[in-house]
Every structure is written in C-alpha cells, then in structure tokens.
Amino acid sequence: MKTFHALAASLALILAAGSAHAGHVLVVLSDAGQLELKHGKTFATGFYLNELMQPVKLLLDAGHQVSFATPLGRAPTLDRGSIDPMYFGGDAAALRTHQTLLEKLALTSPETSPVMSLARVEQLGYDRFDAVYVPGGHAPMQDLLDSPALGRLLSDFHSKNKTTALVCHGPIALLSTLPQAHQFNTRLAQTGKASAPPDWIYAGYQVTVISNQEETIAKPQLKGGEMKFYPQTALEQAGVRYRSNTQPWTSNVVTDRELITGQNPASAVDVAKELLQRLK
C-alpha cells in the first residue's frame, strides 16, 4: 500500500511540474527524530518546517519536479519547535500555507509518505536528478553526516558539477563524502579534533553552515544537553573555508562551484532563489 501511495504522490508531483523544461530536484532528509547528545542525553528534533517547505514550495510553484529521500526511506520527522511564525517573517498565514502543503505531500505519514530510500535513488540512477537539496534542523547531525549512500550521491554530483544546495545544519551532510566519515566524526566527538585527507572533494570550498556563535545562542533549546560537536567546527577541520554572516540569524548564502550553502533558517528562501537560478 505504501508503494502505491508513493508512486501516486510522485506522479502527482510530475504532473504538477507541467513544464517541458522543468528540473528534477532530489530533497534529502534525515531518518532521525532525535539527536544523540553528550553524556547519553537526547534531543527530539527533525527537519525545520521553513527550511524544507519554503524551497519546496518555490520549486513547485516554478514548475519543477521534486522527489524526496532519506537514507533508509523512513518518513521524516518535523521538528515541532519549528512550527512558529518567526521562521516565516512573523507571518502566521505563510506558516499555515506551508503547513498545509506539507500535509498535502504527506511526507511525515508512516503509511503514505512518498519518501524513498537512498538505495532506491541509486537504483533509479543519479542522472535523473538535476539538483539535490538538504534542509536543516538538527536531524542531519544524527545520520546524514556519515551516510555511505549519501556520500556516493554527493560524490557523483560533485564529479559532474551538479547543483548541491544545503542549509543550516544541512551542510554537515558534506562530511558523508569523506573516505572514513564515521571515524572522522567519532574522533571529533571524542577528542574535539579530527583531520581529513587534503584531497577531500570539498577541501578549500567556501562554505557556510550554522555558526558556532548561533549554536551557542540557541543552546537553551537543548534543555541542558550539549552537542557532541558543532557543524562549523567539523567542516572547518575537514578543510572547508568557512564564511559567516556579521549578524547572527541573518540570511547568509555562499556559492562556490556546484555548492550553494545557507547559514541558518533565515537563509532558506535565498538558497532556494539561487537554486532556481541554477535550474534555469
């Protein structure tokens, strides 16, 4: 039954695209609904509503096709803390519009979600996708940072200079392309220091991600918990050239070759606009 609904939902998205020149964007989300913290604590999380749905709505409104995947093909989890008008410029109506679209797509429904696994994406072939987009929320810190399947997908996109867009905590997914991603992340969590090969595919790229400063400001969200490491630190130690905003929580988008990265929730729309330009 889930396969039938998934096919039906995918067909609906294809029909909605309408344009003969429409692009096909793969949105990759986390399977995780919680983040493991230091000292055995956990934090309930998932994807941020605006970071997923603002770009998805803009893509669909522009006539593009959108497909969704997670590493294991599980329905992703919405971070309930992101259901707040402040992430939509204080516009409660915009919040409701994006919530309604999320419900229509049924992404979070265990029974009818159109989400497929990254193994299925690989089976279908990466060439059918023109771009990939990875939204944030804390969830990517749990599984996207060392997913071998995601590492293969991003490596393929890199080799073909295909647009790869990520926002907030999403850019941590770039670490999945490290030759020993799990070992890198484990060492960083245990010692605070890790090193990556100098020929890592994203070494030297200008990249942004939620800053250490912003993580520190938002730390009360963790209710006394502490993250194993911050994504800015991780990406810097892996070899990127980090670029931050000058004022916390303001939009910041960095583009370097095929990569488009956004720093925080406020950057989601601007990342989407850059992605739309690339799809033209």
CSV table of N, CA, C and O in Angstrom, one decimal, residues 93-201:
chain,number,residue,atom,x,y,z
A,93,ALA,N,0.0,33.5,8.4
A,93,ALA,CA,-0.7,33.0,7.2
A,93,ALA,C,0.3,32.2,6.4
A,93,ALA,O,0.0,31.1,5.8
A,94,ALA,N,1.5,32.7,6.3
A,94,ALA,CA,2.6,31.9,5.5
A,94,ALA,C,2.9,30.6,6.2
A,94,ALA,O,3.1,29.6,5.5
A,95,LEU,N,2.9,30.6,7.5
A,95,LEU,CA,3.2,29.4,8.3
A,95,LEU,C,2.1,28.4,7.9
A,95,LEU,O,2.4,27.2,7.6
A,96,ARG,N,0.8,28.8,8.0
A,96,ARG,CA,-0.3,27.9,7.7
A,96,ARG,C,-0.2,27.4,6.2
A,96,ARG,O,-0.5,26.2,6.0
A,97,THR,N,0.2,28.2,5.3
A,97,THR,CA,0.3,27.8,3.9
A,97,THR,C,1.3,26.7,3.7
A,97,THR,O,1.0,25.7,3.0
A,98,HIS,N,2.4,26.8,4.4
A,98,HIS,CA,3.5,25.8,4.2
A,98,HIS,C,3.2,24.6,5.0
A,98,HIS,O,3.5,23.5,4.6
A,99,GLN,N,2.5,24.7,6.1
A,99,GLN,CA,2.0,23.5,6.8
A,99,GLN,C,1.0,22.7,6.0
A,99,GLN,O,1.1,21.5,5.9
A,100,THR,N,0.1,23.4,5.3
A,100,THR,CA,-0.9,22.8,4.5
A,100,THR,C,-0.3,22.0,3.4
A,100,THR,O,-0.6,20.9,3.0
A,101,LEU,N,0.8,22.6,2.8
A,101,LEU,CA,1.5,21.9,1.7
A,101,LEU,C,2.2,20.7,2.2
A,101,LEU,O,2.2,19.6,1.5
A,102,LEU,N,2.8,20.8,3.4
A,102,LEU,CA,3.4,19.6,3.9
A,102,LEU,C,2.4,18.5,4.2
A,102,LEU,O,2.7,17.3,3.8
A,103,GLU,N,1.3,18.8,4.7
A,103,GLU,CA,0.2,17.8,4.9
A,103,GLU,C,-0.3,17.2,3.6
A,103,GLU,O,-0.5,16.0,3.5
A,104,LYS,N,-0.4,18.1,2.5
A,104,LYS,CA,-0.8,17.6,1.2
A,104,LYS,C,0.2,16.6,0.7
A,104,LYS,O,-0.2,15.6,0.0
A,105,LEU,N,1.5,16.8,0.8
A,105,LEU,CA,2.5,15.9,0.3
A,105,LEU,C,2.7,14.7,1.2
A,105,LEU,O,3.2,13.7,0.7
A,106,ALA,N,2.1,14.7,2.4
A,106,ALA,CA,2.1,13.5,3.3
A,106,ALA,C,3.5,13.0,3.6
A,106,ALA,O,3.7,11.8,3.8
A,107,LEU,N,4.5,13.9,3.6
A,107,LEU,CA,5.9,13.4,3.8
A,107,LEU,C,6.1,12.7,5.2
A,107,LEU,O,6.9,11.8,5.2
A,108,THR,N,5.4,13.2,6.2
A,108,THR,CA,5.7,12.7,7.5
A,108,THR,C,4.8,11.5,7.9
A,108,THR,O,4.8,11.0,9.0
A,109,SER,N,3.9,11.1,7.0
A,109,SER,CA,3.0,10.0,7.2
A,109,SER,C,3.7,8.6,7.1
A,109,SER,O,4.2,8.3,6.0
A,110,PRO,N,3.7,7.8,8.1
A,110,PRO,CA,4.4,6.5,8.0
A,110,PRO,C,3.7,5.6,7.0
A,110,PRO,O,4.3,4.7,6.4
A,111,GLU,N,2.4,5.8,6.7
A,111,GLU,CA,1.7,5.0,5.8
A,111,GLU,C,1.7,5.4,4.3
A,111,GLU,O,1.8,4.6,3.4
A,112,THR,N,1.7,6.7,4.1
A,112,THR,CA,1.6,7.2,2.7
A,112,THR,C,2.7,8.1,2.3
A,112,THR,O,2.6,8.7,1.2
A,113,SER,N,3.8,8.3,3.0
A,113,SER,CA,4.9,9.1,2.6
A,113,SER,C,5.5,8.7,1.3
A,113,SER,O,5.7,7.5,1.0
A,114,PRO,N,5.7,9.7,0.4
A,114,PRO,CA,6.3,9.4,-0.9
A,114,PRO,C,7.9,9.2,-0.8
A,114,PRO,O,8.5,9.0,-1.8
A,115,VAL,N,8.4,9.3,0.4
A,115,VAL,CA,9.9,9.3,0.6
A,115,VAL,C,10.4,7.9,0.2
A,115,VAL,O,9.8,6.9,0.5
A,116,MET,N,11.5,7.9,-0.5
A,116,MET,CA,12.2,6.7,-0.9
A,116,MET,C,13.6,6.6,-0.2
A,116,MET,O,14.1,7.6,0.3
A,117,SER,N,14.2,5.5,-0.3
A,117,SER,CA,15.5,5.3,0.3
A,117,SER,C,16.5,5.8,-0.6
A,117,SER,O,16.3,5.8,-1.9
A,118,LEU,N,17.7,6.1,-0.1
A,118,LEU,CA,18.8,6.5,-1.0
A,118,LEU,C,19.3,5.3,-1.8
A,118,LEU,O,19.9,5.5,-2.9
A,119,ALA,N,19.1,4.1,-1.3
A,119,ALA,CA,19.4,2.9,-2.1
A,119,ALA,C,18.5,2.9,-3.4
A,119,ALA,O,19.0,2.5,-4.5
A,120,ARG,N,17.2,3.2,-3.2
A,120,ARG,CA,16.3,3.3,-4.3
A,120,ARG,C,16.7,4.4,-5.3
A,120,ARG,O,16.7,4.2,-6.5
A,121,VAL,N,17.2,5.5,-4.8
A,121,VAL,CA,17.6,6.6,-5.6
A,121,VAL,C,18.8,6.1,-6.5
A,121,VAL,O,18.9,6.4,-7.7
A,122,GLU,N,19.7,5.4,-5.8
A,122,GLU,CA,20.9,4.9,-6.6
A,122,GLU,C,20.5,3.9,-7.6
A,122,GLU,O,21.0,3.9,-8.7
A,123,GLN,N,19.5,3.1,-7.3
A,123,GLN,CA,19.0,2.1,-8.3
A,123,GLN,C,18.3,2.8,-9.5
A,123,GLN,O,18.5,2.4,-10.6
A,124,LEU,N,17.6,3.9,-9.2
A,124,LEU,CA,16.9,4.6,-10.3
A,124,LEU,C,17.9,5.3,-11.2
A,124,LEU,O,17.7,5.5,-12.4
A,125,GLY,N,19.1,5.8,-10.5
A,125,GLY,CA,20.1,6.5,-11.2
A,125,GLY,C,20.2,7.9,-10.9
A,125,GLY,O,19.2,8.6,-10.9
A,126,TYR,N,21.4,8.4,-10.5
A,126,TYR,CA,21.5,9.8,-10.1
A,126,TYR,C,21.3,10.7,-11.3
A,126,TYR,O,20.9,11.9,-11.1
A,127,ASP,N,21.5,10.3,-12.5
A,127,ASP,CA,21.4,11.2,-13.7
A,127,ASP,C,20.0,11.7,-13.9
A,127,ASP,O,19.8,12.7,-14.6
A,128,ARG,N,19.0,11.1,-13.3
A,128,ARG,CA,17.6,11.7,-13.5
A,128,ARG,C,17.4,12.9,-12.7
A,128,ARG,O,16.4,13.6,-12.9
A,129,PHE,N,18.3,13.3,-11.8
A,129,PHE,CA,18.2,14.4,-10.9
A,129,PHE,C,19.1,15.6,-11.4
A,129,PHE,O,20.3,15.3,-11.6
A,130,ASP,N,18.6,16.8,-11.4
A,130,ASP,CA,19.3,17.9,-11.8
A,130,ASP,C,20.0,18.6,-10.6
A,130,ASP,O,21.0,19.4,-10.8
A,131,ALA,N,19.5,18.5,-9.5
A,131,ALA,CA,20.0,19.1,-8.3
A,131,ALA,C,19.6,18.4,-7.0
A,131,ALA,O,18.6,17.6,-7.1
A,132,VAL,N,20.3,18.6,-6.0
A,132,VAL,CA,19.9,18.0,-4.7
A,132,VAL,C,19.9,19.1,-3.6
A,132,VAL,O,20.6,20.1,-3.7
A,133,TYR,N,18.9,19.0,-2.7
A,133,TYR,CA,18.7,20.0,-1.7
A,133,TYR,C,18.6,19.3,-0.3
A,133,TYR,O,17.9,18.3,-0.2
A,134,VAL,N,19.4,19.7,0.7
A,134,VAL,CA,19.4,19.2,2.0
A,134,VAL,C,19.0,20.3,3.0
A,134,VAL,O,19.8,21.2,3.3
A,135,PRO,N,17.8,20.2,3.6
A,135,PRO,CA,17.4,21.2,4.6
A,135,PRO,C,18.0,20.8,6.0
A,135,PRO,O,18.6,19.7,6.2
A,136,GLY,N,17.8,21.7,6.9
A,136,GLY,CA,18.4,21.5,8.2
A,136,GLY,C,17.4,21.1,9.3
A,136,GLY,O,16.5,20.3,9.0
A,137,GLY,N,17.5,21.7,10.5
A,137,GLY,CA,17.0,21.0,11.7
A,137,GLY,C,18.2,20.2,12.2
A,137,GLY,O,19.2,20.0,11.4
A,138,HIS,N,18.2,19.8,13.4
A,138,HIS,CA,19.4,19.1,14.0
A,138,HIS,C,19.5,17.7,13.4
A,138,HIS,O,20.6,17.1,13.6
A,139,ALA,N,18.5,17.2,12.8
A,139,ALA,CA,18.5,15.7,12.5
A,139,ALA,C,19.6,15.3,11.6
A,139,ALA,O,20.2,14.2,11.8
A,140,PRO,N,20.1,16.1,10.6
A,140,PRO,CA,21.2,15.7,9.8
A,140,PRO,C,22.5,15.4,10.6
A,140,PRO,O,23.3,14.6,10.2
A,141,MET,N,22.6,16.0,11.8
A,141,MET,CA,23.7,15.7,12.7
A,141,MET,C,23.7,14.3,13.2
A,141,MET,O,24.7,13.8,13.7
A,142,GLN,N,22.6,13.6,13.1
A,142,GLN,CA,22.5,12.2,13.6
A,142,GLN,C,22.9,11.2,12.5
A,142,GLN,O,23.6,10.2,12.9
A,143,ASP,N,22.5,11.4,11.3
A,143,ASP,CA,22.7,10.3,10.3
A,143,ASP,C,23.3,10.8,8.9
A,143,ASP,O,24.0,10.0,8.3
A,144,LEU,N,23.0,12.0,8.5
A,144,LEU,CA,23.4,12.4,7.2
A,144,LEU,C,24.9,12.6,7.1
A,144,LEU,O,25.5,12.6,6.1
A,145,LEU,N,25.5,12.9,8.2
A,145,LEU,CA,27.0,13.3,8.3
A,145,LEU,C,27.9,12.1,8.0
A,145,LEU,O,29.1,12.3,7.6
A,146,ASP,N,27.4,10.9,8.1
A,146,ASP,CA,28.2,9.7,7.7
A,146,ASP,C,27.5,8.6,7.0
A,146,ASP,O,27.9,7.4,7.0
A,147,SER,N,26.4,9.0,6.3
A,147,SER,CA,25.7,8.0,5.5
A,147,SER,C,26.5,7.7,4.2
A,147,SER,O,26.7,8.5,3.3
A,148,PRO,N,26.9,6.4,4.1
A,148,PRO,CA,27.6,6.0,2.9
A,148,PRO,C,26.8,6.2,1.6
A,148,PRO,O,27.4,6.6,0.6
A,149,ALA,N,25.5,6.0,1.6
A,149,ALA,CA,24.7,6.2,0.4
A,149,ALA,C,24.6,7.6,0.0
A,149,ALA,O,24.7,8.0,-1.2
A,150,LEU,N,24.5,8.5,1.0
A,150,LEU,CA,24.5,9.9,0.7
A,150,LEU,C,25.9,10.4,0.2
A,150,LEU,O,26.0,11.2,-0.7
A,151,GLY,N,27.0,9.8,0.8
A,151,GLY,CA,28.3,10.1,0.3
A,151,GLY,C,28.5,9.8,-1.2
A,151,GLY,O,29.1,10.5,-1.9
A,152,ARG,N,27.9,8.6,-1.6
A,152,ARG,CA,28.0,8.3,-3.0
A,152,ARG,C,27.2,9.2,-3.9
A,152,ARG,O,27.7,9.6,-5.0
A,153,LEU,N,26.1,9.6,-3.5
A,153,LEU,CA,25.2,10.6,-4.2
A,153,LEU,C,26.0,11.9,-4.4
A,153,LEU,O,26.1,12.4,-5.5
A,154,LEU,N,26.4,12.5,-3.3
A,154,LEU,CA,27.1,13.8,-3.3
A,154,LEU,C,28.4,13.7,-4.1
A,154,LEU,O,28.7,14.7,-4.8
A,155,SER,N,29.1,12.6,-4.0
A,155,SER,CA,30.3,12.5,-4.8
A,155,SER,C,30.0,12.5,-6.3
A,155,SER,O,30.8,13.0,-7.1
A,156,ASP,N,29.0,11.8,-6.7
A,156,ASP,CA,28.6,11.8,-8.1
A,156,ASP,C,28.2,13.2,-8.5
A,156,ASP,O,28.6,13.6,-9.6
A,157,PHE,N,27.4,13.9,-7.7
A,157,PHE,CA,27.1,15.2,-8.1
A,157,PHE,C,28.3,16.1,-8.2
A,157,PHE,O,28.4,16.9,-9.2
A,158,HIS,N,29.2,16.0,-7.3
A,158,HIS,CA,30.5,16.8,-7.4
A,158,HIS,C,31.2,16.5,-8.6
A,158,HIS,O,31.7,17.4,-9.3
A,159,SER,N,31.3,15.2,-9.0
A,159,SER,CA,32.1,14.8,-10.2
A,159,SER,C,31.5,15.4,-11.5
A,159,SER,O,32.2,15.6,-12.5
A,160,LYS,N,30.2,15.7,-11.4
A,160,LYS,CA,29.5,16.2,-12.6
A,160,LYS,C,29.1,17.6,-12.5
A,160,LYS,O,28.4,18.2,-13.4
A,161,ASN,N,29.6,18.3,-11.4
A,161,ASN,CA,29.4,19.7,-11.2
A,161,ASN,C,27.9,20.0,-11.2
A,161,ASN,O,27.4,21.0,-11.8
A,162,LYS,N,27.1,19.2,-10.6
A,162,LYS,CA,25.7,19.3,-10.5
A,162,LYS,C,25.3,20.0,-9.2
A,162,LYS,O,25.8,19.7,-8.1
A,163,THR,N,24.3,20.9,-9.3
A,163,THR,CA,24.0,21.8,-8.1
A,163,THR,C,23.6,21.0,-6.9
A,163,THR,O,22.8,20.1,-6.9
A,164,THR,N,24.3,21.4,-5.8
A,164,THR,CA,24.1,20.8,-4.5
A,164,THR,C,23.9,21.9,-3.5
A,164,THR,O,24.8,22.7,-3.2
A,165,ALA,N,22.6,22.0,-3.0
A,165,ALA,CA,22.2,23.1,-2.1
A,165,ALA,C,21.9,22.5,-0.7
A,165,ALA,O,21.3,21.5,-0.6
A,166,LEU,N,22.4,23.2,0.3
A,166,LEU,CA,22.2,22.7,1.7
A,166,LEU,C,22.0,24.0,2.6
A,166,LEU,O,22.6,25.0,2.4
A,167,VAL,N,21.3,23.8,3.7
A,167,VAL,CA,21.0,25.0,4.6
A,167,VAL,C,21.1,24.6,6.0
A,167,VAL,O,20.7,23.5,6.4
A,168,CYS,N,21.5,25.5,6.9
A,168,CYS,CA,21.6,25.5,8.3
A,168,CYS,C,22.4,24.3,8.8
A,168,CYS,O,23.6,24.3,8.7
A,169,HIS,N,21.8,23.2,9.4
A,169,HIS,CA,22.6,22.1,9.7
A,169,HIS,C,22.8,21.1,8.5
A,169,HIS,O,23.6,20.2,8.6
A,170,GLY,N,22.1,21.4,7.4
A,170,GLY,CA,22.2,20.5,6.3
A,170,GLY,C,23.6,20.3,5.7
A,170,GLY,O,24.0,19.2,5.3
A,171,PRO,N,24.5,21.4,5.7
A,171,PRO,CA,25.8,21.2,5.1
A,171,PRO,C,26.7,20.2,5.8
A,171,PRO,O,27.7,19.8,5.3
A,172,ILE,N,26.3,19.8,7.0
A,172,ILE,CA,27.1,18.7,7.7
A,172,ILE,C,27.1,17.5,6.9
A,172,ILE,O,28.0,16.6,7.0
A,173,ALA,N,26.1,17.3,6.0
A,173,ALA,CA,26.0,16.1,5.1
A,173,ALA,C,27.2,16.0,4.2
A,173,ALA,O,27.5,14.9,3.7
A,174,LEU,N,27.9,17.1,3.9
A,174,LEU,CA,29.1,17.1,3.1
A,174,LEU,C,30.1,16.1,3.6
A,174,LEU,O,30.9,15.5,2.9
A,175,LEU,N,30.1,16.0,5.0
A,175,LEU,CA,31.1,15.1,5.6
A,175,LEU,C,30.9,13.6,5.2
A,175,LEU,O,31.8,12.8,5.3
A,176,SER,N,29.7,13.3,4.7
A,176,SER,CA,29.5,11.9,4.3
A,176,SER,C,30.4,11.5,3.1
A,176,SER,O,30.5,10.2,2.9
A,177,THR,N,31.0,12.4,2.4
A,177,THR,CA,31.8,12.1,1.3
A,177,THR,C,33.3,11.8,1.7
A,177,THR,O,34.1,11.4,0.9
A,178,LEU,N,33.6,12.0,3.0
A,178,LEU,CA,34.9,11.7,3.5
A,178,LEU,C,35.2,10.2,3.4
A,178,LEU,O,34.3,9.4,3.6
A,179,PRO,N,36.4,9.8,3.0
A,179,PRO,CA,36.7,8.3,2.9
A,179,PRO,C,36.4,7.5,4.1
A,179,PRO,O,36.0,6.4,4.0
A,180,GLN,N,36.6,8.1,5.3
A,180,GLN,CA,36.2,7.4,6.6
A,180,GLN,C,35.4,8.4,7.4
A,180,GLN,O,35.8,8.8,8.5
A,181,ALA,N,34.2,8.7,6.9
A,181,ALA,CA,33.4,9.7,7.6
A,181,ALA,C,33.0,9.3,9.0
A,181,ALA,O,33.1,10.2,9.9
A,182,HIS,N,32.6,8.1,9.3
A,182,HIS,CA,32.2,7.7,10.6
A,182,HIS,C,33.4,7.9,11.6
A,182,HIS,O,33.2,8.4,12.7
A,183,GLN,N,34.6,7.4,11.2
A,183,GLN,CA,35.8,7.6,12.0
A,183,GLN,C,36.1,9.0,12.3
A,183,GLN,O,36.5,9.4,13.4
A,184,PHE,N,36.0,9.9,11.3
A,184,PHE,CA,36.2,11.3,11.5
A,184,PHE,C,35.3,11.9,12.5
A,184,PHE,O,35.7,12.6,13.4
A,185,ASN,N,34.0,11.6,12.4
A,185,ASN,CA,33.0,12.2,13.3
A,185,ASN,C,33.2,11.6,14.7
A,185,ASN,O,33.0,12.3,15.7
A,186,THR,N,33.5,10.3,14.8
A,186,THR,CA,33.7,9.7,16.1
A,186,THR,C,34.9,10.4,16.8
A,186,THR,O,34.8,10.7,18.0
A,187,ARG,N,36.0,10.5,16.1
A,187,ARG,CA,37.2,11.1,16.7
A,187,ARG,C,36.9,12.6,17.1
A,187,ARG,O,37.3,13.0,18.2
A,188,LEU,N,36.2,13.3,16.3
A,188,LEU,CA,35.9,14.7,16.6
A,188,LEU,C,35.0,14.8,17.9
A,188,LEU,O,35.2,15.6,18.8
A,189,ALA,N,34.0,13.8,18.0
A,189,ALA,CA,33.2,13.8,19.2
A,189,ALA,C,34.0,13.5,20.5
A,189,ALA,O,33.7,14.0,21.5
A,190,GLN,N,35.0,12.6,20.3
A,190,GLN,CA,35.7,12.1,21.5
A,190,GLN,C,36.8,13.0,21.9
A,190,GLN,O,37.1,13.2,23.1
A,191,THR,N,37.5,13.7,21.0
A,191,THR,CA,38.7,14.5,21.3
A,191,THR,C,38.5,16.0,20.9
A,191,THR,O,39.4,16.8,21.4
A,192,GLY,N,37.5,16.3,20.2
A,192,GLY,CA,37.4,17.7,19.7
A,192,GLY,C,38.3,18.1,18.5
A,192,GLY,O,38.3,19.2,18.0
A,193,LYS,N,39.0,17.1,18.0
A,193,LYS,CA,39.9,17.3,16.9
A,193,LYS,C,39.9,16.1,16.0
A,193,LYS,O,39.8,15.0,16.4
A,194,ALA,N,39.9,16.4,14.7
A,194,ALA,CA,39.9,15.3,13.7
A,194,ALA,C,40.5,15.9,12.4
A,194,ALA,O,40.5,17.1,12.2
A,195,SER,N,41.1,15.1,11.6
A,195,SER,CA,41.7,15.5,10.3
A,195,SER,C,41.1,14.7,9.1
A,195,SER,O,40.8,13.6,9.3
A,196,ALA,N,41.1,15.4,8.0
A,196,ALA,CA,40.6,14.8,6.8
A,196,ALA,C,41.7,14.8,5.8
A,196,ALA,O,42.6,15.6,5.8
A,197,PRO,N,41.6,13.9,4.8
A,197,PRO,CA,42.6,13.9,3.7
A,197,PRO,C,42.7,15.2,3.0
A,197,PRO,O,41.6,15.8,2.7
A,198,PRO,N,43.8,15.8,2.6
A,198,PRO,CA,43.9,17.1,2.0
A,198,PRO,C,43.3,17.1,0.6
A,198,PRO,O,42.9,18.1,0.1
A,199,ASP,N,43.0,15.9,0.0
A,199,ASP,CA,42.4,15.8,-1.3
A,199,ASP,C,40.9,15.5,-1.2
A,199,ASP,O,40.3,15.1,-2.2
A,200,TRP,N,40.3,15.7,0.0
A,200,TRP,CA,38.9,15.6,0.1
A,200,TRP,C,38.2,16.5,-0.9
A,200,TRP,O,38.6,17.6,-1.2
A,201,ILE,N,37.1,16.0,-1.5
A,201,ILE,CA,36.5,16.6,-2.7
A,201,ILE,C,36.0,18.1,-2.4
A,201,ILE,O,35.9,18.9,-3.3
